[in-house]
XYZ file of C-alpha atoms in Angstrom:
675
model
C 167.283 61.627 -192.857
C 164.545 59.272 -194.102
C 163.861 58.771 -197.774
C 160.401 60.284 -197.371
C 161.907 63.449 -195.896
C 164.395 63.593 -198.759
C 161.533 63.361 -201.235
C 159.560 66.066 -199.458
C 162.657 68.232 -199.400
C 163.140 67.663 -203.110
C 159.580 68.859 -203.688
C 160.482 72.130 -201.969
C 163.520 72.433 -204.235
C 161.291 71.884 -207.276
C 158.858 74.545 -206.132
C 161.665 77.017 -205.646
C 163.043 76.141 -209.051
C 159.813 77.191 -210.706
C 160.440 80.730 -209.483
C 164.107 80.762 -210.505
C 165.188 83.436 -213.005
C 165.211 82.361 -216.605
C 168.558 81.704 -218.208
C 169.698 81.041 -221.729
C 170.831 77.606 -222.839
C 174.423 76.835 -221.940
C 175.302 75.304 -225.317
C 178.013 77.386 -227.013
C 177.262 76.291 -230.570
C 173.654 75.486 -231.428
C 173.075 73.286 -234.455
C 171.149 75.402 -236.994
C 168.868 72.426 -237.654
C 167.940 72.198 -233.986
C 165.427 75.043 -234.198
C 163.001 72.705 -235.961
C 164.023 69.581 -234.047
C 162.760 68.779 -230.556
C 164.765 66.188 -228.628
C 162.882 64.253 -225.942
C 164.743 62.117 -223.385
C 162.717 59.389 -221.685
C 163.511 56.456 -219.452
C 162.050 53.621 -221.493
C 163.109 52.352 -224.944
C 161.212 51.914 -228.169
C 160.987 48.192 -228.951
C 158.418 47.633 -231.706
C 156.006 49.406 -234.027
C 153.544 46.510 -233.701
C 150.830 47.406 -231.193
C 149.637 43.801 -231.131
C 152.733 42.456 -229.384
C 153.969 42.949 -225.800
C 157.084 44.756 -227.076
C 154.854 47.151 -228.975
C 152.809 47.930 -225.860
C 155.725 48.975 -223.674
C 155.610 52.611 -222.628
C 158.472 53.594 -224.946
C 156.877 51.927 -227.965
C 153.475 53.422 -227.169
C 155.005 56.891 -226.865
C 156.625 56.695 -230.315
C 153.450 55.334 -231.890
C 151.594 58.308 -230.410
C 153.322 60.442 -233.039
C 153.675 57.886 -235.808
C 150.221 56.291 -235.844
C 146.626 57.419 -236.146
C 143.692 55.069 -235.852
C 139.952 54.736 -235.652
C 139.622 54.922 -231.878
C 141.907 55.757 -228.956
C 141.535 55.648 -225.169
C 141.464 58.717 -222.985
C 142.784 58.822 -219.434
C 139.439 57.688 -218.061
C 139.345 54.619 -220.285
C 136.714 56.083 -222.590
C 136.853 55.343 -226.312
C 137.545 58.491 -228.348
C 136.958 58.303 -232.093
C 138.945 60.019 -234.830
C 136.364 60.390 -237.580
C 138.935 61.870 -239.969
C 140.461 58.386 -240.081
C 137.200 56.415 -240.126
C 134.362 55.176 -237.963
C 133.505 52.198 -235.762
C 129.777 51.553 -235.535
C 127.735 48.853 -233.808
C 125.043 47.898 -236.315
C 123.482 44.968 -234.442
C 123.287 43.711 -230.866
C 122.255 40.142 -231.641
C 124.615 38.942 -232.819
C 126.990 41.765 -231.996
C 127.980 43.173 -235.391
C 130.457 46.000 -235.818
C 131.135 47.986 -238.978
C 134.544 49.607 -239.609
C 134.525 52.300 -242.309
C 137.785 53.914 -243.417
C 137.964 57.552 -244.490
C 138.555 57.916 -248.217
C 141.640 60.079 -247.688
C 143.293 58.034 -244.916
C 146.859 57.397 -246.109
C 149.973 55.556 -245.060
C 153.139 57.655 -244.937
C 154.254 56.254 -248.311
C 151.073 57.574 -249.927
C 149.264 54.227 -250.120
C 145.576 54.437 -249.133
C 144.655 52.677 -245.898
C 142.548 49.708 -246.992
C 140.220 47.059 -245.571
C 143.089 44.589 -246.014
C 144.930 46.423 -243.237
C 142.010 45.808 -240.888
C 141.684 42.184 -241.998
C 145.378 41.571 -241.273
C 144.902 42.822 -237.725
C 141.849 40.605 -237.265
C 143.811 37.577 -238.485
C 146.635 38.318 -236.051
C 144.450 39.057 -233.029
C 141.729 36.423 -233.494
C 144.017 33.452 -232.811
C 142.208 31.539 -235.525
C 145.232 30.721 -237.653
C 147.877 30.261 -234.961
C 149.539 26.878 -234.656
C 151.933 25.432 -232.124
C 155.552 25.308 -233.207
C 157.022 21.792 -233.385
C 157.473 20.426 -229.879
C 155.074 22.951 -228.342
C 151.492 22.548 -227.181
C 148.878 25.260 -227.752
C 148.082 27.036 -224.490
C 144.539 26.499 -223.161
C 141.898 29.089 -222.429
C 139.259 29.153 -219.721
C 136.413 31.303 -218.500
C 133.000 32.005 -219.876
C 134.347 34.042 -222.748
C 137.534 32.124 -223.443
C 139.647 34.437 -221.313
C 143.253 33.210 -221.358
C 144.726 31.889 -218.136
C 148.485 32.005 -218.711
C 150.284 35.292 -218.029
C 153.131 36.395 -220.248
C 154.719 39.099 -218.112
C 156.172 38.548 -214.644
C 156.106 42.010 -213.141
C 152.900 43.803 -214.061
C 149.313 42.596 -214.353
C 149.073 42.831 -218.133
C 149.290 39.929 -220.539
C 148.865 38.871 -224.101
C 146.324 36.162 -224.697
C 147.562 32.769 -225.893
C 146.472 31.329 -229.177
C 143.349 29.389 -229.959
C 141.771 27.667 -232.934
C 138.450 28.261 -234.611
C 135.893 25.756 -235.880
C 135.398 25.015 -239.574
C 133.241 27.670 -241.168
C 132.193 29.079 -244.508
C 132.272 32.842 -244.976
C 131.467 34.731 -248.178
C 133.978 37.547 -248.345
C 134.701 40.517 -250.557
C 138.307 41.667 -250.569
C 138.813 45.329 -251.468
C 136.725 45.772 -254.628
C 137.172 42.242 -255.983
C 134.823 39.420 -255.019
C 136.408 36.217 -253.699
C 134.503 32.945 -253.661
C 133.326 31.436 -250.387
C 135.946 29.269 -248.759
C 135.758 26.517 -246.161
C 138.402 27.164 -243.535
C 139.756 24.139 -241.714
C 141.015 24.194 -238.126
C 144.717 24.947 -237.779
C 145.350 23.813 -234.207
C 148.713 22.073 -234.561
C 151.329 21.760 -237.233
C 151.299 18.564 -239.271
C 154.033 16.068 -238.493
C 157.257 17.115 -240.091
C 156.246 20.740 -240.580
C 159.244 22.991 -240.058
C 159.315 26.009 -237.787
C 159.375 28.269 -240.841
C 156.087 26.748 -242.070
C 154.272 27.370 -238.778
C 151.581 30.016 -238.697
C 152.088 31.965 -235.496
C 151.071 35.570 -234.943
C 151.201 35.077 -231.172
C 148.933 38.038 -230.382
C 145.479 36.666 -229.644
C 143.128 39.199 -228.050
C 140.519 38.075 -225.527
C 137.981 40.266 -227.345
C 138.848 39.496 -230.965
C 138.908 35.804 -230.026
C 135.112 36.079 -229.930
C 134.991 37.179 -233.586
C 135.935 33.829 -235.095
C 134.120 34.162 -238.440
C 136.031 35.731 -241.308
C 134.979 39.390 -241.531
C 133.243 40.678 -244.642
C 135.192 43.270 -246.619
C 134.122 45.756 -249.252
C 135.745 48.717 -250.939
C 135.342 50.990 -247.918
C 135.724 48.874 -244.809
C 135.051 45.677 -242.898
C 132.165 44.136 -240.963
C 132.811 41.846 -237.990
C 130.272 39.479 -236.410
C 131.002 38.276 -232.870
C 130.143 34.857 -231.485
C 129.320 36.450 -228.116
C 128.840 40.046 -226.959
C 132.107 41.839 -226.132
C 132.228 44.967 -223.972
C 135.487 46.182 -225.543
C 134.119 46.142 -229.102
C 134.904 49.850 -229.636
C 138.655 49.425 -229.139
C 139.499 45.790 -229.836
C 140.413 46.233 -233.530
C 142.163 49.024 -235.375
C 144.654 49.586 -238.168
C 148.127 48.535 -237.011
C 150.693 47.379 -239.604
C 150.495 48.074 -243.366
C 149.273 45.001 -245.242
C 151.034 46.082 -248.431
C 154.422 46.264 -246.677
C 153.845 42.935 -244.928
C 152.942 41.439 -248.307
C 156.080 42.735 -250.004
C 158.289 41.402 -247.231
C 156.553 38.036 -246.892
C 155.332 37.014 -250.327
C 157.913 37.983 -252.926
C 158.365 34.956 -255.181
C 155.669 32.928 -253.414
C 152.974 31.197 -255.501
C 149.563 32.802 -255.727
C 146.849 31.065 -253.634
C 145.063 28.401 -255.619
C 141.674 30.021 -254.986
C 142.682 33.135 -256.893
C 145.447 31.717 -259.059
C 146.332 33.537 -262.208
C 150.123 33.773 -262.126
C 152.957 33.506 -259.632
C 153.700 36.610 -257.593
C 156.615 38.698 -258.812
C 160.110 37.955 -257.646
C 162.485 40.610 -256.374
C 163.943 40.969 -259.856
C 160.772 40.391 -261.846
C 157.688 42.495 -262.641
C 156.550 44.784 -259.846
C 153.140 44.820 -258.200
C 151.378 47.951 -257.035
C 150.962 48.422 -253.285
C 147.249 47.659 -253.410
C 148.012 44.333 -255.111
C 150.344 43.346 -252.245
C 147.623 44.241 -249.756
C 145.151 42.215 -251.835
C 147.491 39.231 -251.763
C 147.621 39.356 -247.965
C 143.835 39.570 -247.760
C 143.424 36.618 -250.132
C 145.834 34.517 -248.084
C 143.713 35.192 -244.993
C 140.353 34.607 -246.674
C 141.491 31.355 -248.282
C 143.530 30.127 -245.314
C 146.627 29.806 -247.494
C 148.872 28.061 -244.991
C 152.163 28.614 -246.780
C 151.494 32.313 -247.292
C 150.167 32.793 -243.762
C 153.277 31.195 -242.278
C 155.387 33.845 -243.975
C 152.925 36.656 -243.288
C 152.730 35.816 -239.583
C 156.503 35.673 -239.251
C 156.909 39.095 -240.856
C 154.034 40.524 -238.806
C 155.604 39.215 -235.591
C 159.272 40.034 -236.192
C 159.523 42.463 -239.098
C 158.738 45.706 -237.273
C 160.810 45.556 -234.114
C 163.542 48.099 -233.427
C 166.331 46.004 -234.943
C 164.374 45.311 -238.137
C 163.456 48.978 -238.576
C 167.062 50.021 -237.973
C 168.227 47.690 -240.728
C 165.494 48.793 -243.142
C 163.770 52.092 -242.246
C 161.620 51.935 -245.397
C 159.381 49.350 -243.755
C 158.440 51.883 -241.027
C 155.296 52.940 -242.873
C 152.778 54.605 -240.560
C 149.557 56.649 -240.575
C 150.290 59.490 -238.148
C 151.480 63.100 -238.412
C 155.114 61.990 -238.205
C 156.871 59.111 -239.910
C 159.869 57.201 -238.579
C 163.010 58.244 -240.401
C 165.608 56.259 -238.448
C 165.861 53.876 -235.503
C 168.932 53.290 -233.369
C 168.010 50.275 -231.202
C 170.560 51.320 -228.613
C 169.275 54.783 -228.060
C 166.856 56.757 -230.241
C 164.078 57.076 -232.801
C 164.005 60.000 -235.231
C 160.610 61.055 -236.570
C 159.970 63.623 -239.316
C 156.874 65.420 -240.540
C 154.776 63.166 -242.796
C 154.024 64.880 -246.099
C 151.221 62.405 -246.816
C 149.300 63.139 -243.637
C 145.814 64.618 -243.958
C 144.328 63.735 -240.578
C 143.203 65.671 -237.529
C 146.658 66.224 -235.958
C 149.064 67.889 -238.425
C 152.687 68.067 -237.264
C 153.974 71.367 -235.881
C 157.666 70.368 -235.849
C 160.012 69.353 -238.612
C 161.597 66.591 -236.578
C 161.241 64.923 -233.178
C 163.972 62.726 -231.693
C 163.051 60.388 -228.836
C 166.122 59.292 -226.865
C 166.524 56.719 -224.098
C 170.307 56.338 -224.123
C 170.841 58.700 -221.195
C 170.583 57.704 -217.556
C 168.257 60.006 -215.555
C 170.972 62.288 -214.199
C 172.672 62.490 -217.602
C 169.312 63.430 -219.142
C 168.930 66.276 -216.648
C 172.464 67.448 -217.472
C 171.662 67.307 -221.201
C 168.583 69.459 -220.561
C 170.755 72.010 -218.767
C 173.280 72.058 -221.621
C 170.643 72.361 -224.338
C 171.318 68.969 -225.915
C 167.751 67.877 -225.190
C 164.570 69.933 -224.900
C 162.257 67.695 -222.872
C 163.097 65.151 -220.172
C 160.774 62.652 -218.507
C 163.122 60.721 -216.190
C 162.363 58.269 -213.420
C 161.546 60.107 -210.198
C 164.189 59.699 -207.492
C 165.500 62.118 -204.846
C 168.735 62.617 -206.832
C 166.839 63.369 -210.033
C 164.382 65.793 -208.466
C 167.230 67.619 -206.734
C 169.211 67.814 -209.985
C 166.187 69.172 -211.854
C 165.807 71.852 -209.226
C 169.304 73.121 -210.036
C 168.631 73.606 -213.778
C 168.284 77.353 -214.529
C 164.885 78.249 -215.934
C 163.479 74.766 -215.462
C 159.730 74.235 -215.861
C 158.322 71.166 -214.171
C 155.049 69.305 -214.304
C 154.381 66.361 -212.013
C 151.830 63.654 -212.637
C 151.066 60.010 -212.140
C 151.530 56.764 -213.962
C 150.338 53.288 -213.106
C 148.427 52.690 -209.874
C 150.685 51.232 -207.197
C 148.645 48.696 -205.255
C 149.169 46.153 -202.513
C 147.628 42.890 -203.679
C 147.248 40.183 -201.034
C 148.070 36.519 -201.612
C 145.057 34.352 -200.734
C 146.687 31.097 -201.814
C 149.467 30.878 -199.213
C 150.644 32.574 -196.052
C 148.694 34.379 -193.321
C 145.864 35.385 -195.671
C 145.156 31.850 -196.929
C 142.476 29.627 -195.344
C 144.904 26.685 -195.487
C 146.981 28.321 -192.750
C 144.167 28.091 -190.190
C 142.955 25.016 -188.351
C 139.465 24.092 -187.308
C 136.109 25.305 -188.513
C 135.760 28.697 -190.101
C 139.221 28.762 -191.694
C 137.991 30.913 -194.578
C 136.395 33.375 -192.161
C 139.611 33.632 -190.153
C 141.667 34.240 -193.291
C 139.208 36.934 -194.405
C 139.449 38.584 -190.991
C 143.245 38.570 -191.228
C 143.047 40.277 -194.634
C 140.618 42.868 -193.315
C 142.834 43.564 -190.315
C 145.906 44.050 -192.490
C 144.062 46.269 -194.968
C 142.835 48.420 -192.063
C 146.398 48.650 -190.753
C 147.879 50.006 -193.987
C 148.668 53.720 -193.432
C 147.636 54.847 -196.914
C 148.276 58.558 -196.349
C 151.753 57.905 -194.916
C 152.636 55.526 -197.743
C 151.496 58.050 -200.358
C 153.491 60.791 -198.654
C 156.580 58.566 -198.679
C 156.129 58.166 -202.422
C 155.945 61.923 -202.879
C 152.594 61.540 -204.630
C 148.903 62.042 -203.949
C 146.915 59.049 -202.672
C 144.767 57.116 -205.139
C 141.886 54.814 -204.337
C 141.521 53.399 -207.861
C 140.895 49.678 -207.412
C 140.198 48.654 -210.994
C 142.845 50.259 -213.182
C 140.701 50.636 -216.291
C 141.634 54.301 -216.021
C 144.662 56.476 -216.503
C 145.887 59.381 -214.371
C 142.860 61.527 -215.161
C 140.657 59.487 -212.855
C 142.036 58.655 -209.437
C 139.008 57.764 -207.365
C 136.726 54.773 -207.022
C 133.418 54.413 -205.183
C 133.495 53.896 -201.435
C 133.064 50.441 -199.984
C 129.593 48.971 -199.902
C 129.314 49.422 -196.133
C 130.300 53.094 -196.118
C 128.263 53.843 -199.236
C 125.150 52.439 -197.572
C 125.756 54.255 -194.301
C 126.253 51.021 -192.384
C 129.150 50.842 -189.926
C 132.345 49.247 -191.135
C 132.689 45.756 -189.572
C 135.059 45.612 -186.634
C 137.879 43.106 -187.077
C 140.494 42.031 -184.571
C 143.822 43.861 -184.948
C 145.587 40.552 -185.477
C 144.424 37.046 -186.219
C 147.531 34.869 -185.808
C 147.550 31.758 -187.995
C 148.140 28.375 -186.443
C 151.848 28.128 -187.058
C 154.819 27.588 -184.770
C 155.413 30.299 -182.174
C 153.453 32.006 -179.402
C 149.763 32.493 -180.118
C 150.080 36.239 -179.537
C 153.141 36.680 -181.760
C 152.848 39.372 -184.453
C 151.779 38.166 -187.870
C 154.617 38.415 -190.402
C 153.691 39.696 -193.851
C 156.319 39.339 -196.580
C 155.906 42.065 -199.190
C 157.196 41.511 -202.713
C 158.579 44.915 -203.703
C 161.312 46.323 -205.924
C 163.387 47.820 -203.107
C 165.981 48.971 -205.644
C 163.475 51.709 -206.516
C 163.907 54.357 -203.790
C 160.267 55.414 -204.058
C 159.000 51.893 -203.419
C 161.605 51.367 -200.701
C 160.268 54.477 -198.948
C 156.712 53.178 -199.323
C 157.725 49.869 -197.737
C 159.315 51.699 -194.804
C 156.105 53.682 -194.202
C 154.023 50.511 -194.468
C 156.287 48.688 -192.015
C 156.024 51.452 -189.434
C 152.270 51.837 -189.721
C 151.357 48.155 -189.724
C 153.507 47.327 -186.688
C 151.105 49.215 -184.425
C 148.363 46.774 -185.450
C 150.442 43.685 -184.741
C 151.899 42.992 -188.175
C 155.586 42.593 -188.865
C 156.189 43.660 -192.442
C 159.360 42.488 -194.179
C 160.605 42.498 -197.751
C 160.084 39.131 -199.430
C 163.228 37.268 -200.503
C 162.308 35.058 -203.480
C 164.942 33.174 -205.438
C 164.126 35.226 -208.545
C 162.370 38.528 -207.750
C 161.719 39.207 -211.440
C 159.415 36.200 -211.811
C 158.215 35.577 -208.244
C 154.907 37.370 -208.719
C 153.768 34.569 -211.033
C 156.096 31.631 -210.515
C 156.789 31.655 -206.768
C 153.610 32.646 -204.895
C 154.854 30.837 -201.807
C 157.608 33.421 -201.348
C 155.360 36.438 -200.677
C 152.185 37.369 -198.817
C 151.491 40.752 -200.396
C 152.910 42.383 -203.516
C 153.427 46.067 -204.271
C 152.680 46.124 -207.989
C 152.035 48.773 -210.641
C 148.726 48.318 -212.454
C 148.498 50.226 -215.726
C 145.524 50.908 -217.969
C 144.841 47.895 -220.187
C 144.462 48.212 -223.966
C 141.156 46.361 -223.504
C 139.833 48.025 -220.333
C 136.998 45.607 -219.564
C 138.930 42.464 -220.463
C 141.774 43.777 -218.294
C 139.469 43.919 -215.273
C 138.136 40.428 -215.944
C 141.595 38.915 -216.390
C 142.787 40.446 -213.126
C 139.875 39.451 -210.884
C 138.210 36.400 -212.409
C 138.916 33.116 -210.621
C 142.016 31.769 -212.370
C 142.255 34.899 -214.554
C 145.321 35.455 -216.701
C 146.638 38.238 -214.486
C 145.017 37.278 -211.183
C 148.067 37.020 -208.934
C 146.112 37.103 -205.670
C 144.435 33.717 -206.014
C 141.140 35.424 -205.227
C 138.216 33.201 -206.277
C 134.592 34.215 -205.910
C 131.794 32.653 -207.952
C 129.494 35.616 -207.400
C 132.207 37.992 -208.631
C 132.830 35.735 -211.631
C 129.140 35.969 -212.543
C 129.310 39.775 -212.317
C 132.418 39.774 -214.505
C 130.642 37.598 -217.062
C 127.862 40.174 -217.173
C 130.372 42.997 -217.520
C 132.346 41.433 -220.369
C 129.115 40.870 -222.304
C 127.770 44.399 -221.781
C 128.056 46.261 -225.098
C 126.593 49.563 -223.864
C 129.631 51.636 -222.734
C 127.612 53.631 -220.172
C 126.182 50.492 -218.583
C 129.622 48.874 -218.601
C 131.090 51.870 -216.758
C 128.456 51.539 -214.039
C 129.232 47.851 -213.651
C 132.957 48.603 -213.349
C 132.208 50.946 -210.450
C 130.048 48.295 -208.796
C 132.774 45.682 -209.184
C 135.310 48.083 -207.714
C 133.231 48.130 -204.534
C 133.025 44.313 -204.464
C 136.777 43.854 -204.885
C 137.537 46.509 -202.264
C 135.177 44.844 -199.793
C 136.921 41.493 -200.321
C 139.991 43.020 -198.616
C 142.345 41.637 -201.218
C 143.738 44.875 -202.636
C 144.843 48.214 -201.224
C 145.266 51.049 -203.767
C 147.979 53.464 -202.676
C 149.259 56.063 -205.168
C 149.823 56.798 -208.788
C 153.434 56.064 -209.612
C 154.971 59.571 -209.594
C 156.192 61.067 -212.864
C 157.766 64.356 -213.889
C 158.338 66.131 -217.200
C 160.724 69.082 -217.464
C 161.582 71.714 -220.072
C 163.668 74.899 -219.926
C 162.483 78.428 -220.709
C 164.952 79.626 -223.331
C 165.883 83.167 -224.189
C 165.139 84.406 -227.678
C 167.904 83.940 -230.192
C 169.234 80.748 -228.629
C 168.532 78.865 -231.861
C 166.955 76.068 -229.849
C 163.291 74.999 -229.748
C 161.159 75.801 -226.722
C 158.163 73.465 -226.527
C 156.804 75.290 -223.468
C 155.701 73.769 -220.184
C 154.362 70.310 -220.933
C 152.071 67.920 -219.146
C 153.689 65.011 -217.363
C 153.771 61.857 -219.474
C 150.900 59.653 -218.180
C 152.960 56.473 -218.319
C 150.141 54.332 -216.939
C 147.852 55.070 -219.900
C 147.406 52.611 -222.758
C 147.302 55.445 -225.317
C 149.924 58.195 -225.057
C 148.976 60.119 -228.207
C 147.359 62.931 -226.200
C 150.696 63.828 -224.583
C 151.988 64.929 -227.978
C 149.437 67.772 -228.216
C 152.333 70.251 -228.201
C 153.817 68.630 -231.332
C 150.593 68.559 -233.358
C 147.730 70.889 -234.256
C 144.047 70.392 -233.651
C 142.772 67.504 -231.578
C 144.786 66.570 -228.514
C 143.397 63.060 -228.176
C 141.924 60.640 -230.646
């Protein structure tokens, strides 16, 4: 039996399971505390509380932050900015230059009771602007390119998302008010490289430069209620590029105990661990002053704590530093398997907690998680979708299932090497021949069969600025205009050894260890063979890095494309010539010009229209084939009364491809379901 038939059979089992009679939990002895504690088993670990770092943007970290953190603006499934005015506001107050005002709500609080302050926003600007970052000894700062300084070096080998490298800012003078105290204007010198002899510990390195915040190089202006940012160039992602992340007062306590006060505001040394204590707002003030006055020694310590002080291991060793703004606070972290969150007594926002405690576990393999659901040890499971898992879920008495989608699985074609590259063709018109080969292969992809093999609905989303809530993109330019689709030859063999009429071999880079993707490859192989293409799995030396480091080993790649935290910058990075996450090698000056226009469009409605237009252009370049949303499933069990165990009800599937997962927790909070 083929894998696709197994998956279809599993779907029948799941459907039947929905009608199965309800049964009580099989646990013999329910913990009396469990009634107020919901245990959620997922397939991806929590790595960091810091949303500015790659570890903090993994799906597991984002899921935990969805309960632990509130903010000014979130992203919905369609990539639209959604404000939480109970936390504060983000307002564009000028177009030229682009000027954005952040105002914090007077009652916004951290989980330790400390008011959220402008210093918290300033710390995030300092980390994401790249202005203070230096190269460590023996390293060279990574370059940027593109009209808006878009970074060109990817940091992740398997998915088209990346963190921008660092950059330096020119000398400038910026009058600044920190909290309610006025600080004199300060000339800030460039910080490009460490002076000779500077130790690693004295290097300022946040390592989290944002392509959008990079354009806000001038020190923001702070007052008692918020922060104002002036951009060097217009930025389309201005609504979502800055938010409150880590608590400045906690960073200050961890980084600056015993350190001298900056000369610009010197009055006395900061307290030592055993000396006089400062109030939390004074620690936040100290961090803000270090940023405003470019205090190198203080910033070296601040950046180190910001970068390393809030990962899973650090929080496990010292849970008191897990200070957050959301309806739940982190009580304990076990880096090997779980995060425990409890109701935050300081929370006054729009999403009050409805549970006493939530435990997020990732220490169970998928089948063990299903077994734990059956036994009553966990209440919600969101495992990886495989035939074994779906069949096991179907055997759980009283199971309630919801299926959904995650990242967009796409075929992206390699234009730099192989049968789709002009260099593989001789004579005049090499580029035209390569384009015809791409068009022929795209036409040969059996999208419906591939989607069926994945056990998911087809998706034609080309530009993954969106989450699972939006699965369609505009039709191609030819079909939209009513013109006939150009006819291309079924095969255009490159000039390489072998008979002229031999089938064209296309090596597909795919994680065949994933049974869903293996089934998709089998369907692709069968469908494309009828059009004269021989599809095989690529065999790179290192499959985990081949997407970026070994483009000569593959001709097409089956990759997941998730929603980017900066939706517009994510599109530009993926499709600009030489873009940070452009793995196809696609280069088009006209498209680059359109992307430049898009990234500088500050009107969200106009930007959305341009995204749709660019989706048509990329589709018509025959360089990408959208296939399906990566299938996902979430399961709970209907429990009989008196079991002593919580019943969260039937839940939505976790939209793993979304950049903001806070909306999934609607069952664990009151009020608004998405920020």
